């Protein structure tokens, strides 16, 4: 899935670069390309994703020398470029949108990282990569998916070699309630449902039937407890909540894996 080598663009004039940026608009990542050129200077979220990245950048490994990185849903490549800056030996970004991939290639080449690979693909196809990565980035994708837990399962099974950097839109309580390991149907001695399902911090996934912030593809909004529970259920240990919606994880044993397959997987790509 790797791209062919691409010529560096640093010697191109600012005018030519600005024209290429405009030709690929709109951009969702506002990336500083130098010479006063920002890819999305009027972004409705401000300097996104840079302002959000600065909140947790210090929690990530400062030196990724010799490490491999997979950025799933890489968009215009902001995070892939950030990992290359930390010395990662190999960085691969995948996205299902060809325009985002062209944006990412332009940004990476302009900033002096032509070695970053960008390829068409999505989270449901990661088995076809046939390799694991030291760091998998899965940010800003989960809530756009029809099958979010399946996506985490596939990442854990096929491409996560060590660390996962995960972010999702969250709504609801930031509290985290620790539910029982086994849920009874009723309160003991009654036919009343357990009260903890109404706890604000109980893991909840909010389903958005129509649009959220004008976007029809925003299907899900977990609360913080749900994000953490889903990660654990897929076989990731949450090492730190490094930002309100962002988690740094490591692979861990998949719960109940010894009892058999927990989901029906799409027959796509080779299994190891």
XYZ file of N, CA and C in Angstrom:
816
model
N 0.817 -1.213 0.000
C 0.000 0.000 0.000
C 0.851 1.264 0.000
N 2.157 1.126 -0.031
C 3.046 2.267 0.058
C 3.018 3.069 -1.231
N 3.237 4.382 -1.109
C 3.290 5.246 -2.270
C 4.659 5.172 -2.926
N 4.702 5.533 -4.204
C 5.980 5.710 -4.878
C 6.630 6.983 -4.357
N 7.974 7.065 -4.408
C 8.655 8.276 -3.929
C 8.120 9.515 -4.635
N 8.042 10.633 -3.908
C 7.521 11.867 -4.458
C 8.576 12.954 -4.354
N 8.669 13.811 -5.334
C 9.694 14.863 -5.292
C 9.402 15.867 -4.199
N 10.450 16.409 -3.597
C 10.281 17.437 -2.574
C 9.686 18.685 -3.197
N 8.931 19.424 -2.377
C 8.255 20.614 -2.881
C 8.796 21.900 -2.266
N 9.807 21.781 -1.430
C 10.255 22.935 -0.657
C 10.778 24.054 -1.536
N 11.230 23.710 -2.769
C 11.784 24.738 -3.635
C 10.708 25.458 -4.455
N 9.464 25.043 -4.308
C 8.400 25.702 -5.046
C 8.062 27.040 -4.395
N 7.605 27.945 -5.206
C 7.308 29.284 -4.696
C 6.096 29.251 -3.778
N 6.036 30.257 -2.916
C 4.907 30.358 -2.004
C 3.598 30.512 -2.781
N 3.665 31.214 -3.890
C 2.455 31.411 -4.688
C 1.946 30.087 -5.245
N 2.861 29.280 -5.742
C 2.483 27.983 -6.287
C 1.930 27.078 -5.194
N 2.568 27.109 -4.029
C 2.114 26.288 -2.921
C 0.727 26.730 -2.469
N 0.529 28.029 -2.373
C -0.773 28.534 -1.954
C -1.869 28.095 -2.927
N -1.535 28.082 -4.206
C -2.508 27.659 -5.211
C -2.845 26.181 -5.054
N -1.864 25.366 -4.745
C -2.120 23.942 -4.545
C -2.966 23.705 -3.300
N -2.696 24.454 -2.252
C -3.501 24.344 -1.035
C -4.953 24.701 -1.334
N -5.153 25.780 -2.053
C -6.510 26.212 -2.371
C -7.217 25.211 -3.276
N -6.466 24.568 -4.168
C -7.070 23.595 -5.079
C -7.573 22.364 -4.345
N -6.987 22.077 -3.186
C -7.378 20.902 -2.408
C -8.370 21.247 -1.290
N -8.796 22.486 -1.215
C -9.743 22.909 -0.176
C -11.100 22.225 -0.382
N -11.881 22.074 0.704
C -11.588 22.524 2.072
C -10.706 21.542 2.829
N -9.949 22.073 3.794
C -9.088 21.284 4.672
C -9.722 21.222 6.051
N -9.627 20.068 6.698
C -10.079 19.959 8.085
C -8.920 20.138 9.057
N -7.696 19.829 8.622
C -6.507 20.081 9.440
C -5.913 21.432 9.039
N -5.747 22.304 10.004
C -5.073 23.576 9.756
C -3.584 23.369 10.028
N -2.790 23.271 8.976
C -1.373 22.957 9.087
C -0.551 24.139 8.610
N 0.438 24.506 9.387
C 1.340 25.605 9.044
C 2.394 25.078 8.074
N 2.329 25.515 6.827
C 3.263 25.051 5.801
C 4.435 26.002 5.605
N 4.521 27.036 6.426
C 5.596 28.010 6.267
C 5.214 29.115 5.299
N 6.031 30.156 5.245
C 5.787 31.302 4.359
C 4.409 31.918 4.588
N 3.908 31.786 5.826
C 2.615 32.364 6.153
C 1.426 31.613 5.594
N 1.643 30.394 5.112
C 0.571 29.628 4.494
C 0.005 28.639 5.505
N -1.264 28.833 5.855
C -2.002 27.907 6.709
C -3.064 27.241 5.841
N -3.274 25.960 6.057
C -4.198 25.239 5.182
C -5.671 25.524 5.481
N -5.983 25.875 6.730
C -7.381 26.170 7.097
C -7.408 27.316 8.103
N -6.982 28.499 7.694
C -6.857 29.608 8.653
C -8.170 30.043 9.267
N -9.287 29.740 8.621
C -10.589 30.148 9.144
C -11.363 28.971 9.730
N -10.650 27.967 10.204
C -11.281 26.757 10.749
C -12.237 27.122 11.882
N -13.420 26.494 11.887
C -14.428 26.838 12.900
C -13.994 26.442 14.306
N -13.002 25.542 14.425
C -12.485 25.160 15.738
C -11.208 25.921 16.102
N -10.796 26.843 15.246
C -9.558 27.570 15.501
C -8.358 26.846 14.910
N -7.258 26.874 15.615
C -6.030 26.237 15.117
C -6.087 24.738 15.391
N -6.949 24.070 14.649
C -7.193 22.641 14.852
C -6.434 21.821 13.812
N -5.787 20.702 14.198
C -5.768 20.090 15.530
C -4.597 20.497 16.417
N -3.841 21.509 16.007
C -2.628 21.857 16.748
C -2.924 22.214 18.204
N -3.989 22.996 18.446
C -4.252 23.415 19.824
C -4.593 22.212 20.694
N -5.283 21.223 20.126
C -5.640 20.032 20.894
C -4.404 19.156 21.119
N -3.573 19.041 20.092
C -2.350 18.236 20.193
C -1.423 18.781 21.280
N -1.330 20.096 21.390
C -0.443 20.690 22.399
C -0.851 20.300 23.817
N -2.117 19.961 24.033
C -2.578 19.594 25.371
C -2.005 18.265 25.845
N -1.681 17.366 24.904
C -1.206 16.043 25.325
C 0.125 15.647 24.704
N 0.742 16.520 23.933
C 1.976 16.172 23.227
C 3.067 15.688 24.173
N 3.161 16.305 25.356
C 4.222 15.939 26.296
C 4.017 14.543 26.892
N 2.817 13.986 26.767
C 2.552 12.649 27.305
C 2.982 11.545 26.342
N 3.309 11.905 25.109
C 3.729 10.921 24.112
C 5.237 10.731 24.162
N 5.730 9.579 23.712
C 7.191 9.373 23.692
C 7.874 10.463 22.867
N 8.864 11.102 23.449
C 9.560 12.182 22.746
C 10.432 11.651 21.620
N 10.933 10.437 21.777
C 11.835 9.842 20.789
C 11.220 8.552 20.256
N 10.863 8.568 18.989
C 10.288 7.383 18.346
C 11.271 6.739 17.369
N 12.550 6.994 17.584
C 13.569 6.432 16.707
C 13.419 4.912 16.612
N 13.373 4.416 15.380
C 13.251 2.989 15.147
C 11.849 2.438 15.255
N 10.879 3.274 15.583
C 9.508 2.812 15.783
C 8.678 2.972 14.507
N 7.618 2.175 14.432
C 6.676 2.263 13.320
C 5.355 2.812 13.824
N 4.704 3.609 12.977
C 3.468 4.290 13.366
C 2.432 4.104 12.258
N 1.210 3.765 12.652
C 0.077 3.711 11.740
C -0.947 4.741 12.197
N -1.327 5.647 11.289
C -2.333 6.662 11.578
C -3.592 6.309 10.788
N -4.617 5.817 11.484
C -5.857 5.378 10.849
C -6.832 6.551 10.782
N -7.272 6.880 9.563
C -8.090 8.072 9.386
C -7.224 9.305 9.501
N -6.146 9.316 8.721
C -5.088 10.319 8.905
C -5.482 11.719 8.468
N -6.578 11.852 7.700
C -6.996 13.156 7.219
C -5.822 13.818 6.482
N -5.482 15.051 6.804
C -4.423 15.757 6.083
C -3.040 15.505 6.658
N -2.922 14.547 7.567
C -1.600 14.092 7.982
C -0.956 14.815 9.143
N -1.703 15.632 9.881
C -1.089 16.391 10.976
C -0.366 15.480 11.957
N -1.046 14.430 12.430
C -0.450 13.576 13.457
C 0.642 12.675 12.876
N 0.489 12.249 11.646
C 1.545 11.462 11.003
C 2.823 12.282 10.905
N 2.698 13.538 10.527
C 3.862 14.422 10.438
C 4.471 14.643 11.818
N 3.619 14.811 12.827
C 4.115 15.014 14.193
C 4.936 13.823 14.664
N 4.537 12.604 14.293
C 5.291 11.422 14.700
C 6.594 11.302 13.914
N 6.588 11.709 12.650
C 7.834 11.721 11.879
C 8.822 12.711 12.485
N 8.322 13.807 12.985
C 9.196 14.791 13.645
C 9.860 14.197 14.883
N 9.216 13.215 15.500
C 9.790 12.565 16.680
C 10.717 11.417 16.310
N 10.993 11.269 15.034
C 12.003 10.320 14.597
C 11.519 8.947 14.222
N 10.200 8.746 14.089
C 9.691 7.411 13.740
C 10.336 6.914 12.455
N 10.738 5.652 12.456
C 11.412 5.072 11.296
C 10.458 4.880 10.130
N 9.208 4.569 10.438
C 8.204 4.374 9.394
C 6.875 4.931 9.876
N 6.244 5.721 9.031
C 4.928 6.257 9.326
C 4.032 5.986 8.123
N 2.899 5.342 8.381
C 1.911 5.065 7.351
C 0.586 5.679 7.775
N 0.016 6.498 6.915
C -1.301 7.061 7.153
C -2.287 6.505 6.155
N -3.450 6.084 6.647
C -4.486 5.592 5.746
C -5.762 6.400 5.944
N -6.487 6.584 4.852
C -7.756 7.286 4.904
C -8.583 6.830 3.714
N -9.901 6.887 3.857
C -10.795 6.456 2.783
C -11.083 7.566 1.785
N -10.660 8.788 2.094
C -10.960 9.941 1.248
C -9.731 10.308 0.418
N -9.774 10.160 -0.896
C -8.604 10.476 -1.737
C -8.143 11.926 -1.614
N -9.080 12.849 -1.402
C -8.671 14.250 -1.280
C -7.863 14.482 -0.016
N -8.259 13.858 1.081
C -7.458 13.973 2.297
C -6.050 13.431 2.075
N -5.940 12.336 1.351
C -4.617 11.756 1.097
C -3.755 12.698 0.268
N -4.358 13.371 -0.707
C -3.603 14.349 -1.491
C -3.176 15.518 -0.617
N -4.054 15.946 0.280
C -3.676 16.999 1.221
C -2.495 16.554 2.081
N -2.557 15.331 2.586
C -1.504 14.812 3.459
C -0.170 14.729 2.722
N -0.197 14.266 1.484
C 1.044 14.174 0.706
C 1.650 15.558 0.477
N 0.786 16.516 0.170
C 1.281 17.873 -0.043
C 1.898 18.433 1.234
N 1.208 18.268 2.364
C 1.723 18.793 3.627
C 3.033 18.121 4.016
N 3.097 16.794 3.910
C 4.311 16.070 4.299
C 5.493 16.443 3.416
N 5.273 16.525 2.125
C 6.358 16.889 1.212
C 6.836 18.305 1.467
N 5.904 19.221 1.657
C 6.255 20.620 1.884
C 7.082 20.793 3.153
N 6.747 20.020 4.175
C 7.431 20.155 5.463
C 8.673 19.288 5.578
N 9.028 18.613 4.492
C 10.290 17.871 4.471
C 10.212 16.447 4.964
N 9.025 15.823 4.860
C 8.863 14.430 5.280
C 8.278 13.577 4.154
N 8.953 13.559 2.996
C 8.418 12.788 1.865
C 8.424 11.286 2.101
N 9.122 10.844 3.155
C 9.190 9.402 3.438
C 7.902 8.865 4.062
N 7.028 9.747 4.554
C 5.757 9.288 5.117
C 4.916 8.683 4.004
N 4.357 7.520 4.262
C 3.519 6.838 3.283
C 2.049 7.149 3.561
N 1.310 7.372 2.497
C -0.132 7.585 2.612
C -0.835 6.684 1.607
N -1.882 6.015 2.044
C -2.564 5.049 1.183
C -4.050 5.022 1.495
N -4.827 4.656 0.509
C -6.272 4.556 0.671
C -6.598 3.302 1.483
N -7.445 3.460 2.473
C -7.836 2.335 3.312
C -8.663 2.831 4.474
N -9.294 1.899 5.176
C -10.055 2.282 6.361
C -9.843 1.252 7.457
N -10.416 1.520 8.609
C -10.155 0.694 9.774
C -10.646 -0.738 9.586
N -11.681 -0.932 8.785
C -12.201 -2.281 8.575
C -11.282 -3.124 7.692
N -10.305 -2.488 7.034
C -9.391 -3.185 6.133
C -7.992 -3.390 6.721
N -7.788 -3.082 7.995
C -6.415 -3.085 8.514
C -5.764 -4.464 8.485
N -6.552 -5.529 8.450
C -5.955 -6.868 8.366
C -5.136 -7.025 7.105
N -5.518 -6.324 6.047
C -4.814 -6.452 4.772
C -3.411 -5.858 4.816
N -3.100 -5.052 5.823
C -1.748 -4.508 5.941
C -0.740 -5.597 6.266
N -1.168 -6.618 6.985
C -0.295 -7.755 7.259
C 0.879 -7.456 8.169
N 0.770 -6.456 9.034
C 1.860 -6.123 9.952
C 1.314 -5.400 11.172
N 2.107 -5.379 12.222
C 1.762 -4.619 13.413
C 2.670 -3.406 13.519
N 2.230 -2.427 14.308
C 2.939 -1.163 14.449
C 3.171 -0.867 15.927
N 4.288 -0.208 16.215
C 4.609 0.126 17.600
C 3.604 1.116 18.185
N 3.106 2.019 17.347
C 2.120 2.999 17.780
C 1.024 3.094 16.725
N -0.208 2.908 17.156
C -1.360 3.112 16.274
C -2.090 4.365 16.756
N -2.357 5.274 15.827
C -3.123 6.481 16.116
C -4.527 6.276 15.557
N -5.514 6.430 16.426
C -6.917 6.264 16.027
C -7.687 7.410 16.667
N -7.658 8.548 15.994
C -8.196 9.781 16.562
C -9.250 10.373 15.626
N -10.373 10.757 16.206
C -11.397 11.434 15.440
C -12.104 10.551 14.430
N -12.149 9.248 14.693
C -12.732 8.311 13.726
C -13.904 7.538 14.325
N -13.775 7.082 15.563
C -14.735 6.135 16.134
C -16.182 6.583 15.986
N -16.448 7.850 16.237
C -17.834 8.317 16.255
C -18.427 8.464 14.852
N -17.600 8.312 13.822
C -18.096 8.331 12.443
C -18.439 6.928 11.926
N -18.186 5.909 12.716
C -18.310 4.535 12.236
C -19.654 3.919 12.574
N -20.150 3.073 11.697
C -21.377 2.335 11.985
C -21.122 1.211 13.002
N -19.881 0.728 13.069
C -19.570 -0.415 13.925
C -18.321 -0.110 14.761
N -18.452 0.734 15.779
C -17.270 1.222 16.492
C -16.505 0.168 17.287
N -17.193 -0.737 17.990
C -16.459 -1.724 18.768
C -15.736 -2.713 17.847
N -16.343 -3.038 16.731
C -15.676 -3.894 15.755
C -14.369 -3.257 15.301
N -14.384 -1.943 15.095
C -13.169 -1.254 14.670
C -12.054 -1.424 15.696
N -12.375 -1.251 16.980
C -11.356 -1.433 18.018
C -10.871 -2.880 18.061
N -11.784 -3.830 17.884
C -11.399 -5.240 17.862
C -10.410 -5.527 16.736
N -10.674 -4.966 15.568
C -9.807 -5.217 14.416
C -8.431 -4.586 14.603
N -8.391 -3.402 15.185
C -7.105 -2.769 15.472
C -6.298 -3.634 16.424
N -6.952 -4.098 17.491
C -6.245 -4.916 18.486
C -5.752 -6.223 17.879
N -6.570 -6.859 17.039
C -6.220 -8.167 16.499
C -5.136 -8.101 15.434
N -5.137 -7.043 14.635
C -4.315 -7.069 13.426
C -3.147 -6.089 13.379
N -3.242 -4.913 13.991
C -2.190 -3.919 13.755
C -1.556 -3.334 15.008
N -2.182 -3.472 16.175
C -1.624 -2.884 17.399
C -0.510 -3.759 17.941
N 0.711 -3.229 17.919
C 1.846 -3.976 18.439
C 2.222 -3.592 19.853
N 1.889 -2.373 20.260
C 2.248 -1.916 21.604
C 1.292 -0.817 22.066
N 1.446 0.398 21.549
C 0.686 1.541 22.045
C -0.452 1.913 21.098
N -1.514 2.485 21.691
C -2.626 3.052 20.942
C -2.881 4.462 21.460
N -2.909 5.422 20.548
C -3.318 6.786 20.870
C -4.733 6.952 20.335
N -5.689 7.094 21.249
C -7.107 7.049 20.889
C -7.802 8.330 21.309
N -8.649 8.838 20.415
C -9.479 9.998 20.744
C -10.840 9.835 20.101
N -11.872 10.238 20.824
C -13.212 10.268 20.268
C -13.982 11.441 20.853
N -14.936 11.948 20.104
C -15.878 12.907 20.662
C -16.612 12.235 21.818
N -16.755 12.944 22.936
C -17.487 12.441 24.090
C -18.579 13.424 24.479
N -19.669 12.876 24.987
C -20.757 13.690 25.511
C -21.243 13.034 26.793
N -21.916 13.814 27.609
C -22.396 13.276 28.866
C -21.399 13.467 29.984
N -21.593 12.724 31.042
C -20.806 12.897 32.257
C -19.342 12.506 32.055
N -18.462 13.247 32.730
C -17.049 12.883 32.766
C -16.750 11.937 33.923
N -17.752 11.686 34.765
C -17.572 10.767 35.884
C -17.425 9.332 35.367
N -16.731 8.512 36.147
C -16.542 7.103 35.777
C -17.026 6.237 36.931
N -18.126 5.519 36.695
C -18.700 4.616 37.691
C -18.177 3.207 37.444
N -17.789 2.539 38.509
C -17.257 1.175 38.401
C -18.403 0.179 38.588
N -18.936 -0.370 37.504
C -20.085 -1.274 37.635
C -19.643 -2.647 38.124
N -20.576 -3.464 38.559
C -20.222 -4.806 39.023
C -19.708 -5.672 37.869
N -18.936 -6.685 38.204
C -18.388 -7.579 37.188
C -19.476 -8.408 36.529
N -20.548 -8.687 37.261
C -21.678 -9.447 36.722
C -22.960 -8.719 37.098
N -23.773 -8.394 36.107
C -24.970 -7.605 36.325
C -26.174 -8.510 36.574
N -26.847 -8.389 37.703
C -28.094 -9.136 37.907
C -29.241 -8.485 37.137
N -30.258 -9.276 36.836
C -31.432 -8.716 36.169
C -32.166 -7.727 37.062
N -32.217 -8.059 38.375
C -33.022 -7.264 39.293
C -32.246 -6.984 40.573
N -32.727 -6.011 41.312
C -32.235 -5.819 42.665
C -32.590 -7.065 43.472
N -31.688 -7.520 44.338
C -31.965 -8.743 45.104
C -33.326 -8.693 45.801
N -34.109 -9.749 45.622
C -35.396 -9.874 46.281
C -36.510 -9.060 45.665
N -36.248 -8.447 44.485
C -37.274 -7.626 43.829
C -37.274 -7.934 42.330
N -38.199 -7.303 41.638
C -38.205 -7.327 40.189
C -37.853 -5.951 39.621
N -37.252 -5.125 40.460
C -36.843 -3.780 40.043
C -35.478 -3.845 39.349
N -35.303 -3.092 38.277
C -34.001 -3.098 37.595
C -32.929 -2.463 38.474
N -31.676 -2.862 38.305
C -30.588 -2.263 39.096
C -30.511 -0.757 38.865
N -30.216 -0.032 39.905
C -30.203 1.433 39.824
C -28.972 1.970 39.108
N -27.899 1.163 39.062
C -26.655 1.737 38.543
C -26.704 2.075 37.063
N -27.682 1.540 36.299
C -27.796 1.930 34.896
C -28.141 3.410 34.741
N -28.689 4.002 35.804
C -29.020 5.422 35.775
C -27.906 6.297 36.329
N -26.812 5.694 36.765
C -25.677 6.470 37.249
C -25.099 7.316 36.100
N -24.823 8.604 36.326
C -24.241 9.435 35.265
C -22.924 8.869 34.722
N -22.166 8.197 35.600
C -20.877 7.669 35.183
C -20.899 6.242 34.685
N -22.100 5.656 34.551
C -22.166 4.309 33.972
C -21.798 4.406 32.491
N -21.055 3.438 31.951
C -20.672 3.505 30.530
C -21.891 3.608 29.620
N -21.964 4.689 28.867
C -23.103 4.930 27.979
C -22.595 5.378 26.615
N -23.194 4.821 25.563
C -22.914 5.241 24.202
C -24.168 5.923 23.658
N -24.088 7.203 23.426
C -25.225 7.949 22.889
C -25.255 7.790 21.372
N -26.408 7.397 20.853
C -26.584 7.249 19.411
C -27.246 8.491 18.846
N -26.628 9.063 17.807
C -27.134 10.281 17.180
C -27.785 9.882 15.857
N -29.091 9.873 15.841
C -29.812 9.382 14.654
C -29.666 10.319 13.466
N -29.635 11.618 13.743
C -29.573 12.561 12.638
C -28.228 13.289 12.677
N -28.211 14.589 12.587
C -26.943 15.299 12.489
C -26.457 15.796 13.851
N -25.143 15.930 13.945
C -24.520 16.562 15.114
C -23.551 17.600 14.570
N -23.745 18.868 14.967
C -22.920 19.970 14.470
C -22.927 20.014 12.941
N -24.089 19.711 12.356
C -24.223 19.777 10.919
C -23.610 18.635 10.149
N -23.189 17.585 10.851
C -22.510 16.458 10.205
C -23.344 15.197 10.390
N -23.836 14.634 9.289
C -24.673 13.435 9.354
C -23.877 12.190 9.744
N -22.529 12.253 9.642
C -21.716 11.066 9.926
C -21.287 10.964 11.380
N -21.704 11.902 12.217
C -21.425 11.806 13.655
C -22.486 10.916 14.300
N -22.225 9.613 14.315
C -23.221 8.641 14.769
C -23.233 8.429 16.281
N -22.064 8.546 16.915
C -21.925 8.112 18.312
C -21.267 9.177 19.174
N -21.637 9.189 20.443
C -20.983 10.059 21.414
C -20.933 9.333 22.755
N -19.878 8.559 23.010
C -19.756 7.892 24.303
C -19.475 8.898 25.410
N -19.832 8.524 26.637
C -19.304 9.294 27.754
C -17.909 8.762 28.084
N -17.236 9.406 29.019
C -15.858 9.017 29.318
C -15.771 7.563 29.781
N -16.710 7.137 30.605
C -16.697 5.770 31.112
C -16.855 4.764 29.979
N -17.677 5.087 28.995
C -17.889 4.186 27.865
C -16.631 4.081 27.009
N -15.976 5.212 26.740
C -14.734 5.168 25.966
C -13.729 4.221 26.624
N -13.559 4.366 27.923
C -12.586 3.553 28.635
C -13.000 2.085 28.668
N -14.303 1.827 28.856
C -14.782 0.450 28.907
C -14.635 -0.239 27.554
N -14.922 0.474 26.472
C -14.772 -0.102 25.146
C -13.320 -0.444 24.845
N -12.424 0.432 25.236
C -10.994 0.154 25.039
C -10.578 -1.103 25.790
N -11.003 -1.229 27.042
C -10.654 -2.427 27.813
C -11.273 -3.673 27.194
N -12.532 -3.561 26.732
C -13.213 -4.715 26.155
C -12.533 -5.209 24.884
N -11.862 -4.296 24.172
C -11.168 -4.670 22.942
C -9.761 -5.190 23.195
N -9.287 -5.082 24.439
C -7.954 -5.576 24.750
C -6.893 -4.493 24.830
N -7.284 -3.323 25.338
C -6.331 -2.227 25.558
C -6.397 -1.784 27.012
N -5.255 -1.623 27.624
C -5.171 -1.070 28.971
C -4.988 0.438 28.863
N -5.867 1.194 29.496
C -5.761 2.651 29.468
C -4.675 3.068 30.456
N -3.558 3.534 29.923
C -2.458 3.962 30.796
C -2.684 5.367 31.333
N -3.283 6.217 30.500
C -3.499 7.601 30.951
C -4.564 8.260 30.100
N -5.393 9.079 30.745
C -6.305 9.959 30.029
C -5.548 11.267 29.874
N -4.929 11.458 28.723
C -3.968 12.541 28.555
C -4.619 13.856 28.114
N -5.901 13.792 27.854
C -6.704 14.966 27.512
C -8.135 14.523 27.710
N -9.078 15.447 27.780
C -10.448 15.083 28.139
C -11.011 13.956 27.286
N -10.674 13.938 25.994
C -11.212 12.941 25.083
C -10.141 12.012 24.513
N -8.953 12.050 25.079
C -7.808 11.358 24.480
C -7.161 10.420 25.488
N -6.829 9.210 25.020
C -6.300 8.169 25.898
C -5.058 7.541 25.287
N -4.066 7.309 26.130
C -2.876 6.569 25.724
C -2.986 5.169 26.314
N -2.933 4.172 25.448
C -3.195 2.789 25.851
C -2.058 1.882 25.414
N -2.027 0.701 26.028
C -1.145 -0.375 25.572
C -1.979 -1.635 25.407
N -1.482 -2.522 24.555
C -2.213 -3.765 24.340
C -2.216 -4.572 25.632
N -3.301 -5.299 25.830
C -3.501 -6.137 27.012
C -4.270 -7.372 26.561
N -4.366 -8.378 27.409
C -5.180 -9.544 27.042
C -6.615 -9.145 26.724
N -7.188 -9.777 25.719
C -8.572 -9.499 25.342
C -9.495 -10.243 26.301
N -10.389 -9.542 26.993
C -11.280 -10.222 27.942
C -12.106 -11.320 27.280
N -12.204 -12.444 27.957
C -13.025 -13.579 27.522
C -12.555 -14.215 26.213
N -11.350 -13.901 25.785
C -10.852 -14.459 24.521
C -10.776 -15.980 24.576
N -10.583 -16.530 25.777
C -10.474 -17.985 25.912
C -11.824 -18.688 25.767
N -12.898 -17.895 25.713
C -14.230 -18.491 25.585
C -14.719 -18.524 24.140
N -13.909 -18.020 23.216
C -14.276 -18.057 21.802
C -14.375 -16.679 21.199
N -14.663 -16.637 19.900
C -14.763 -15.368 19.180
C -15.895 -14.529 19.750
N -15.622 -13.254 19.938
C -16.618 -12.383 20.524
C -17.429 -11.603 19.521
N -17.082 -11.698 18.240
C -17.796 -10.924 17.232
C -17.692 -11.618 15.888
N -18.594 -11.286 14.995
C -18.517 -11.773 13.615
C -17.738 -10.750 12.809
N -16.610 -11.163 12.274
C -15.741 -10.244 11.554
C -15.991 -10.309 10.061
N -15.826 -9.198 9.362
C -15.955 -9.222 7.908
C -14.828 -10.035 7.288
N -15.137 -10.792 6.259
C -14.137 -11.639 5.603
C -13.306 -10.807 4.651
N -12.426 -9.953 5.225
C -11.606 -9.063 4.405
C -10.194 -9.116 4.924
N -9.258 -9.484 4.082
C -7.858 -9.504 4.473
C -7.457 -10.771 5.157
N -6.172 -11.040 5.095
C -5.647 -12.278 5.687
C -5.574 -12.158 7.191
N -5.801 -13.242 7.870
C -5.660 -13.315 9.325
C -4.320 -13.932 9.671
N -3.689 -13.399 10.691
C -2.414 -13.977 11.148
C -2.709 -15.113 12.119
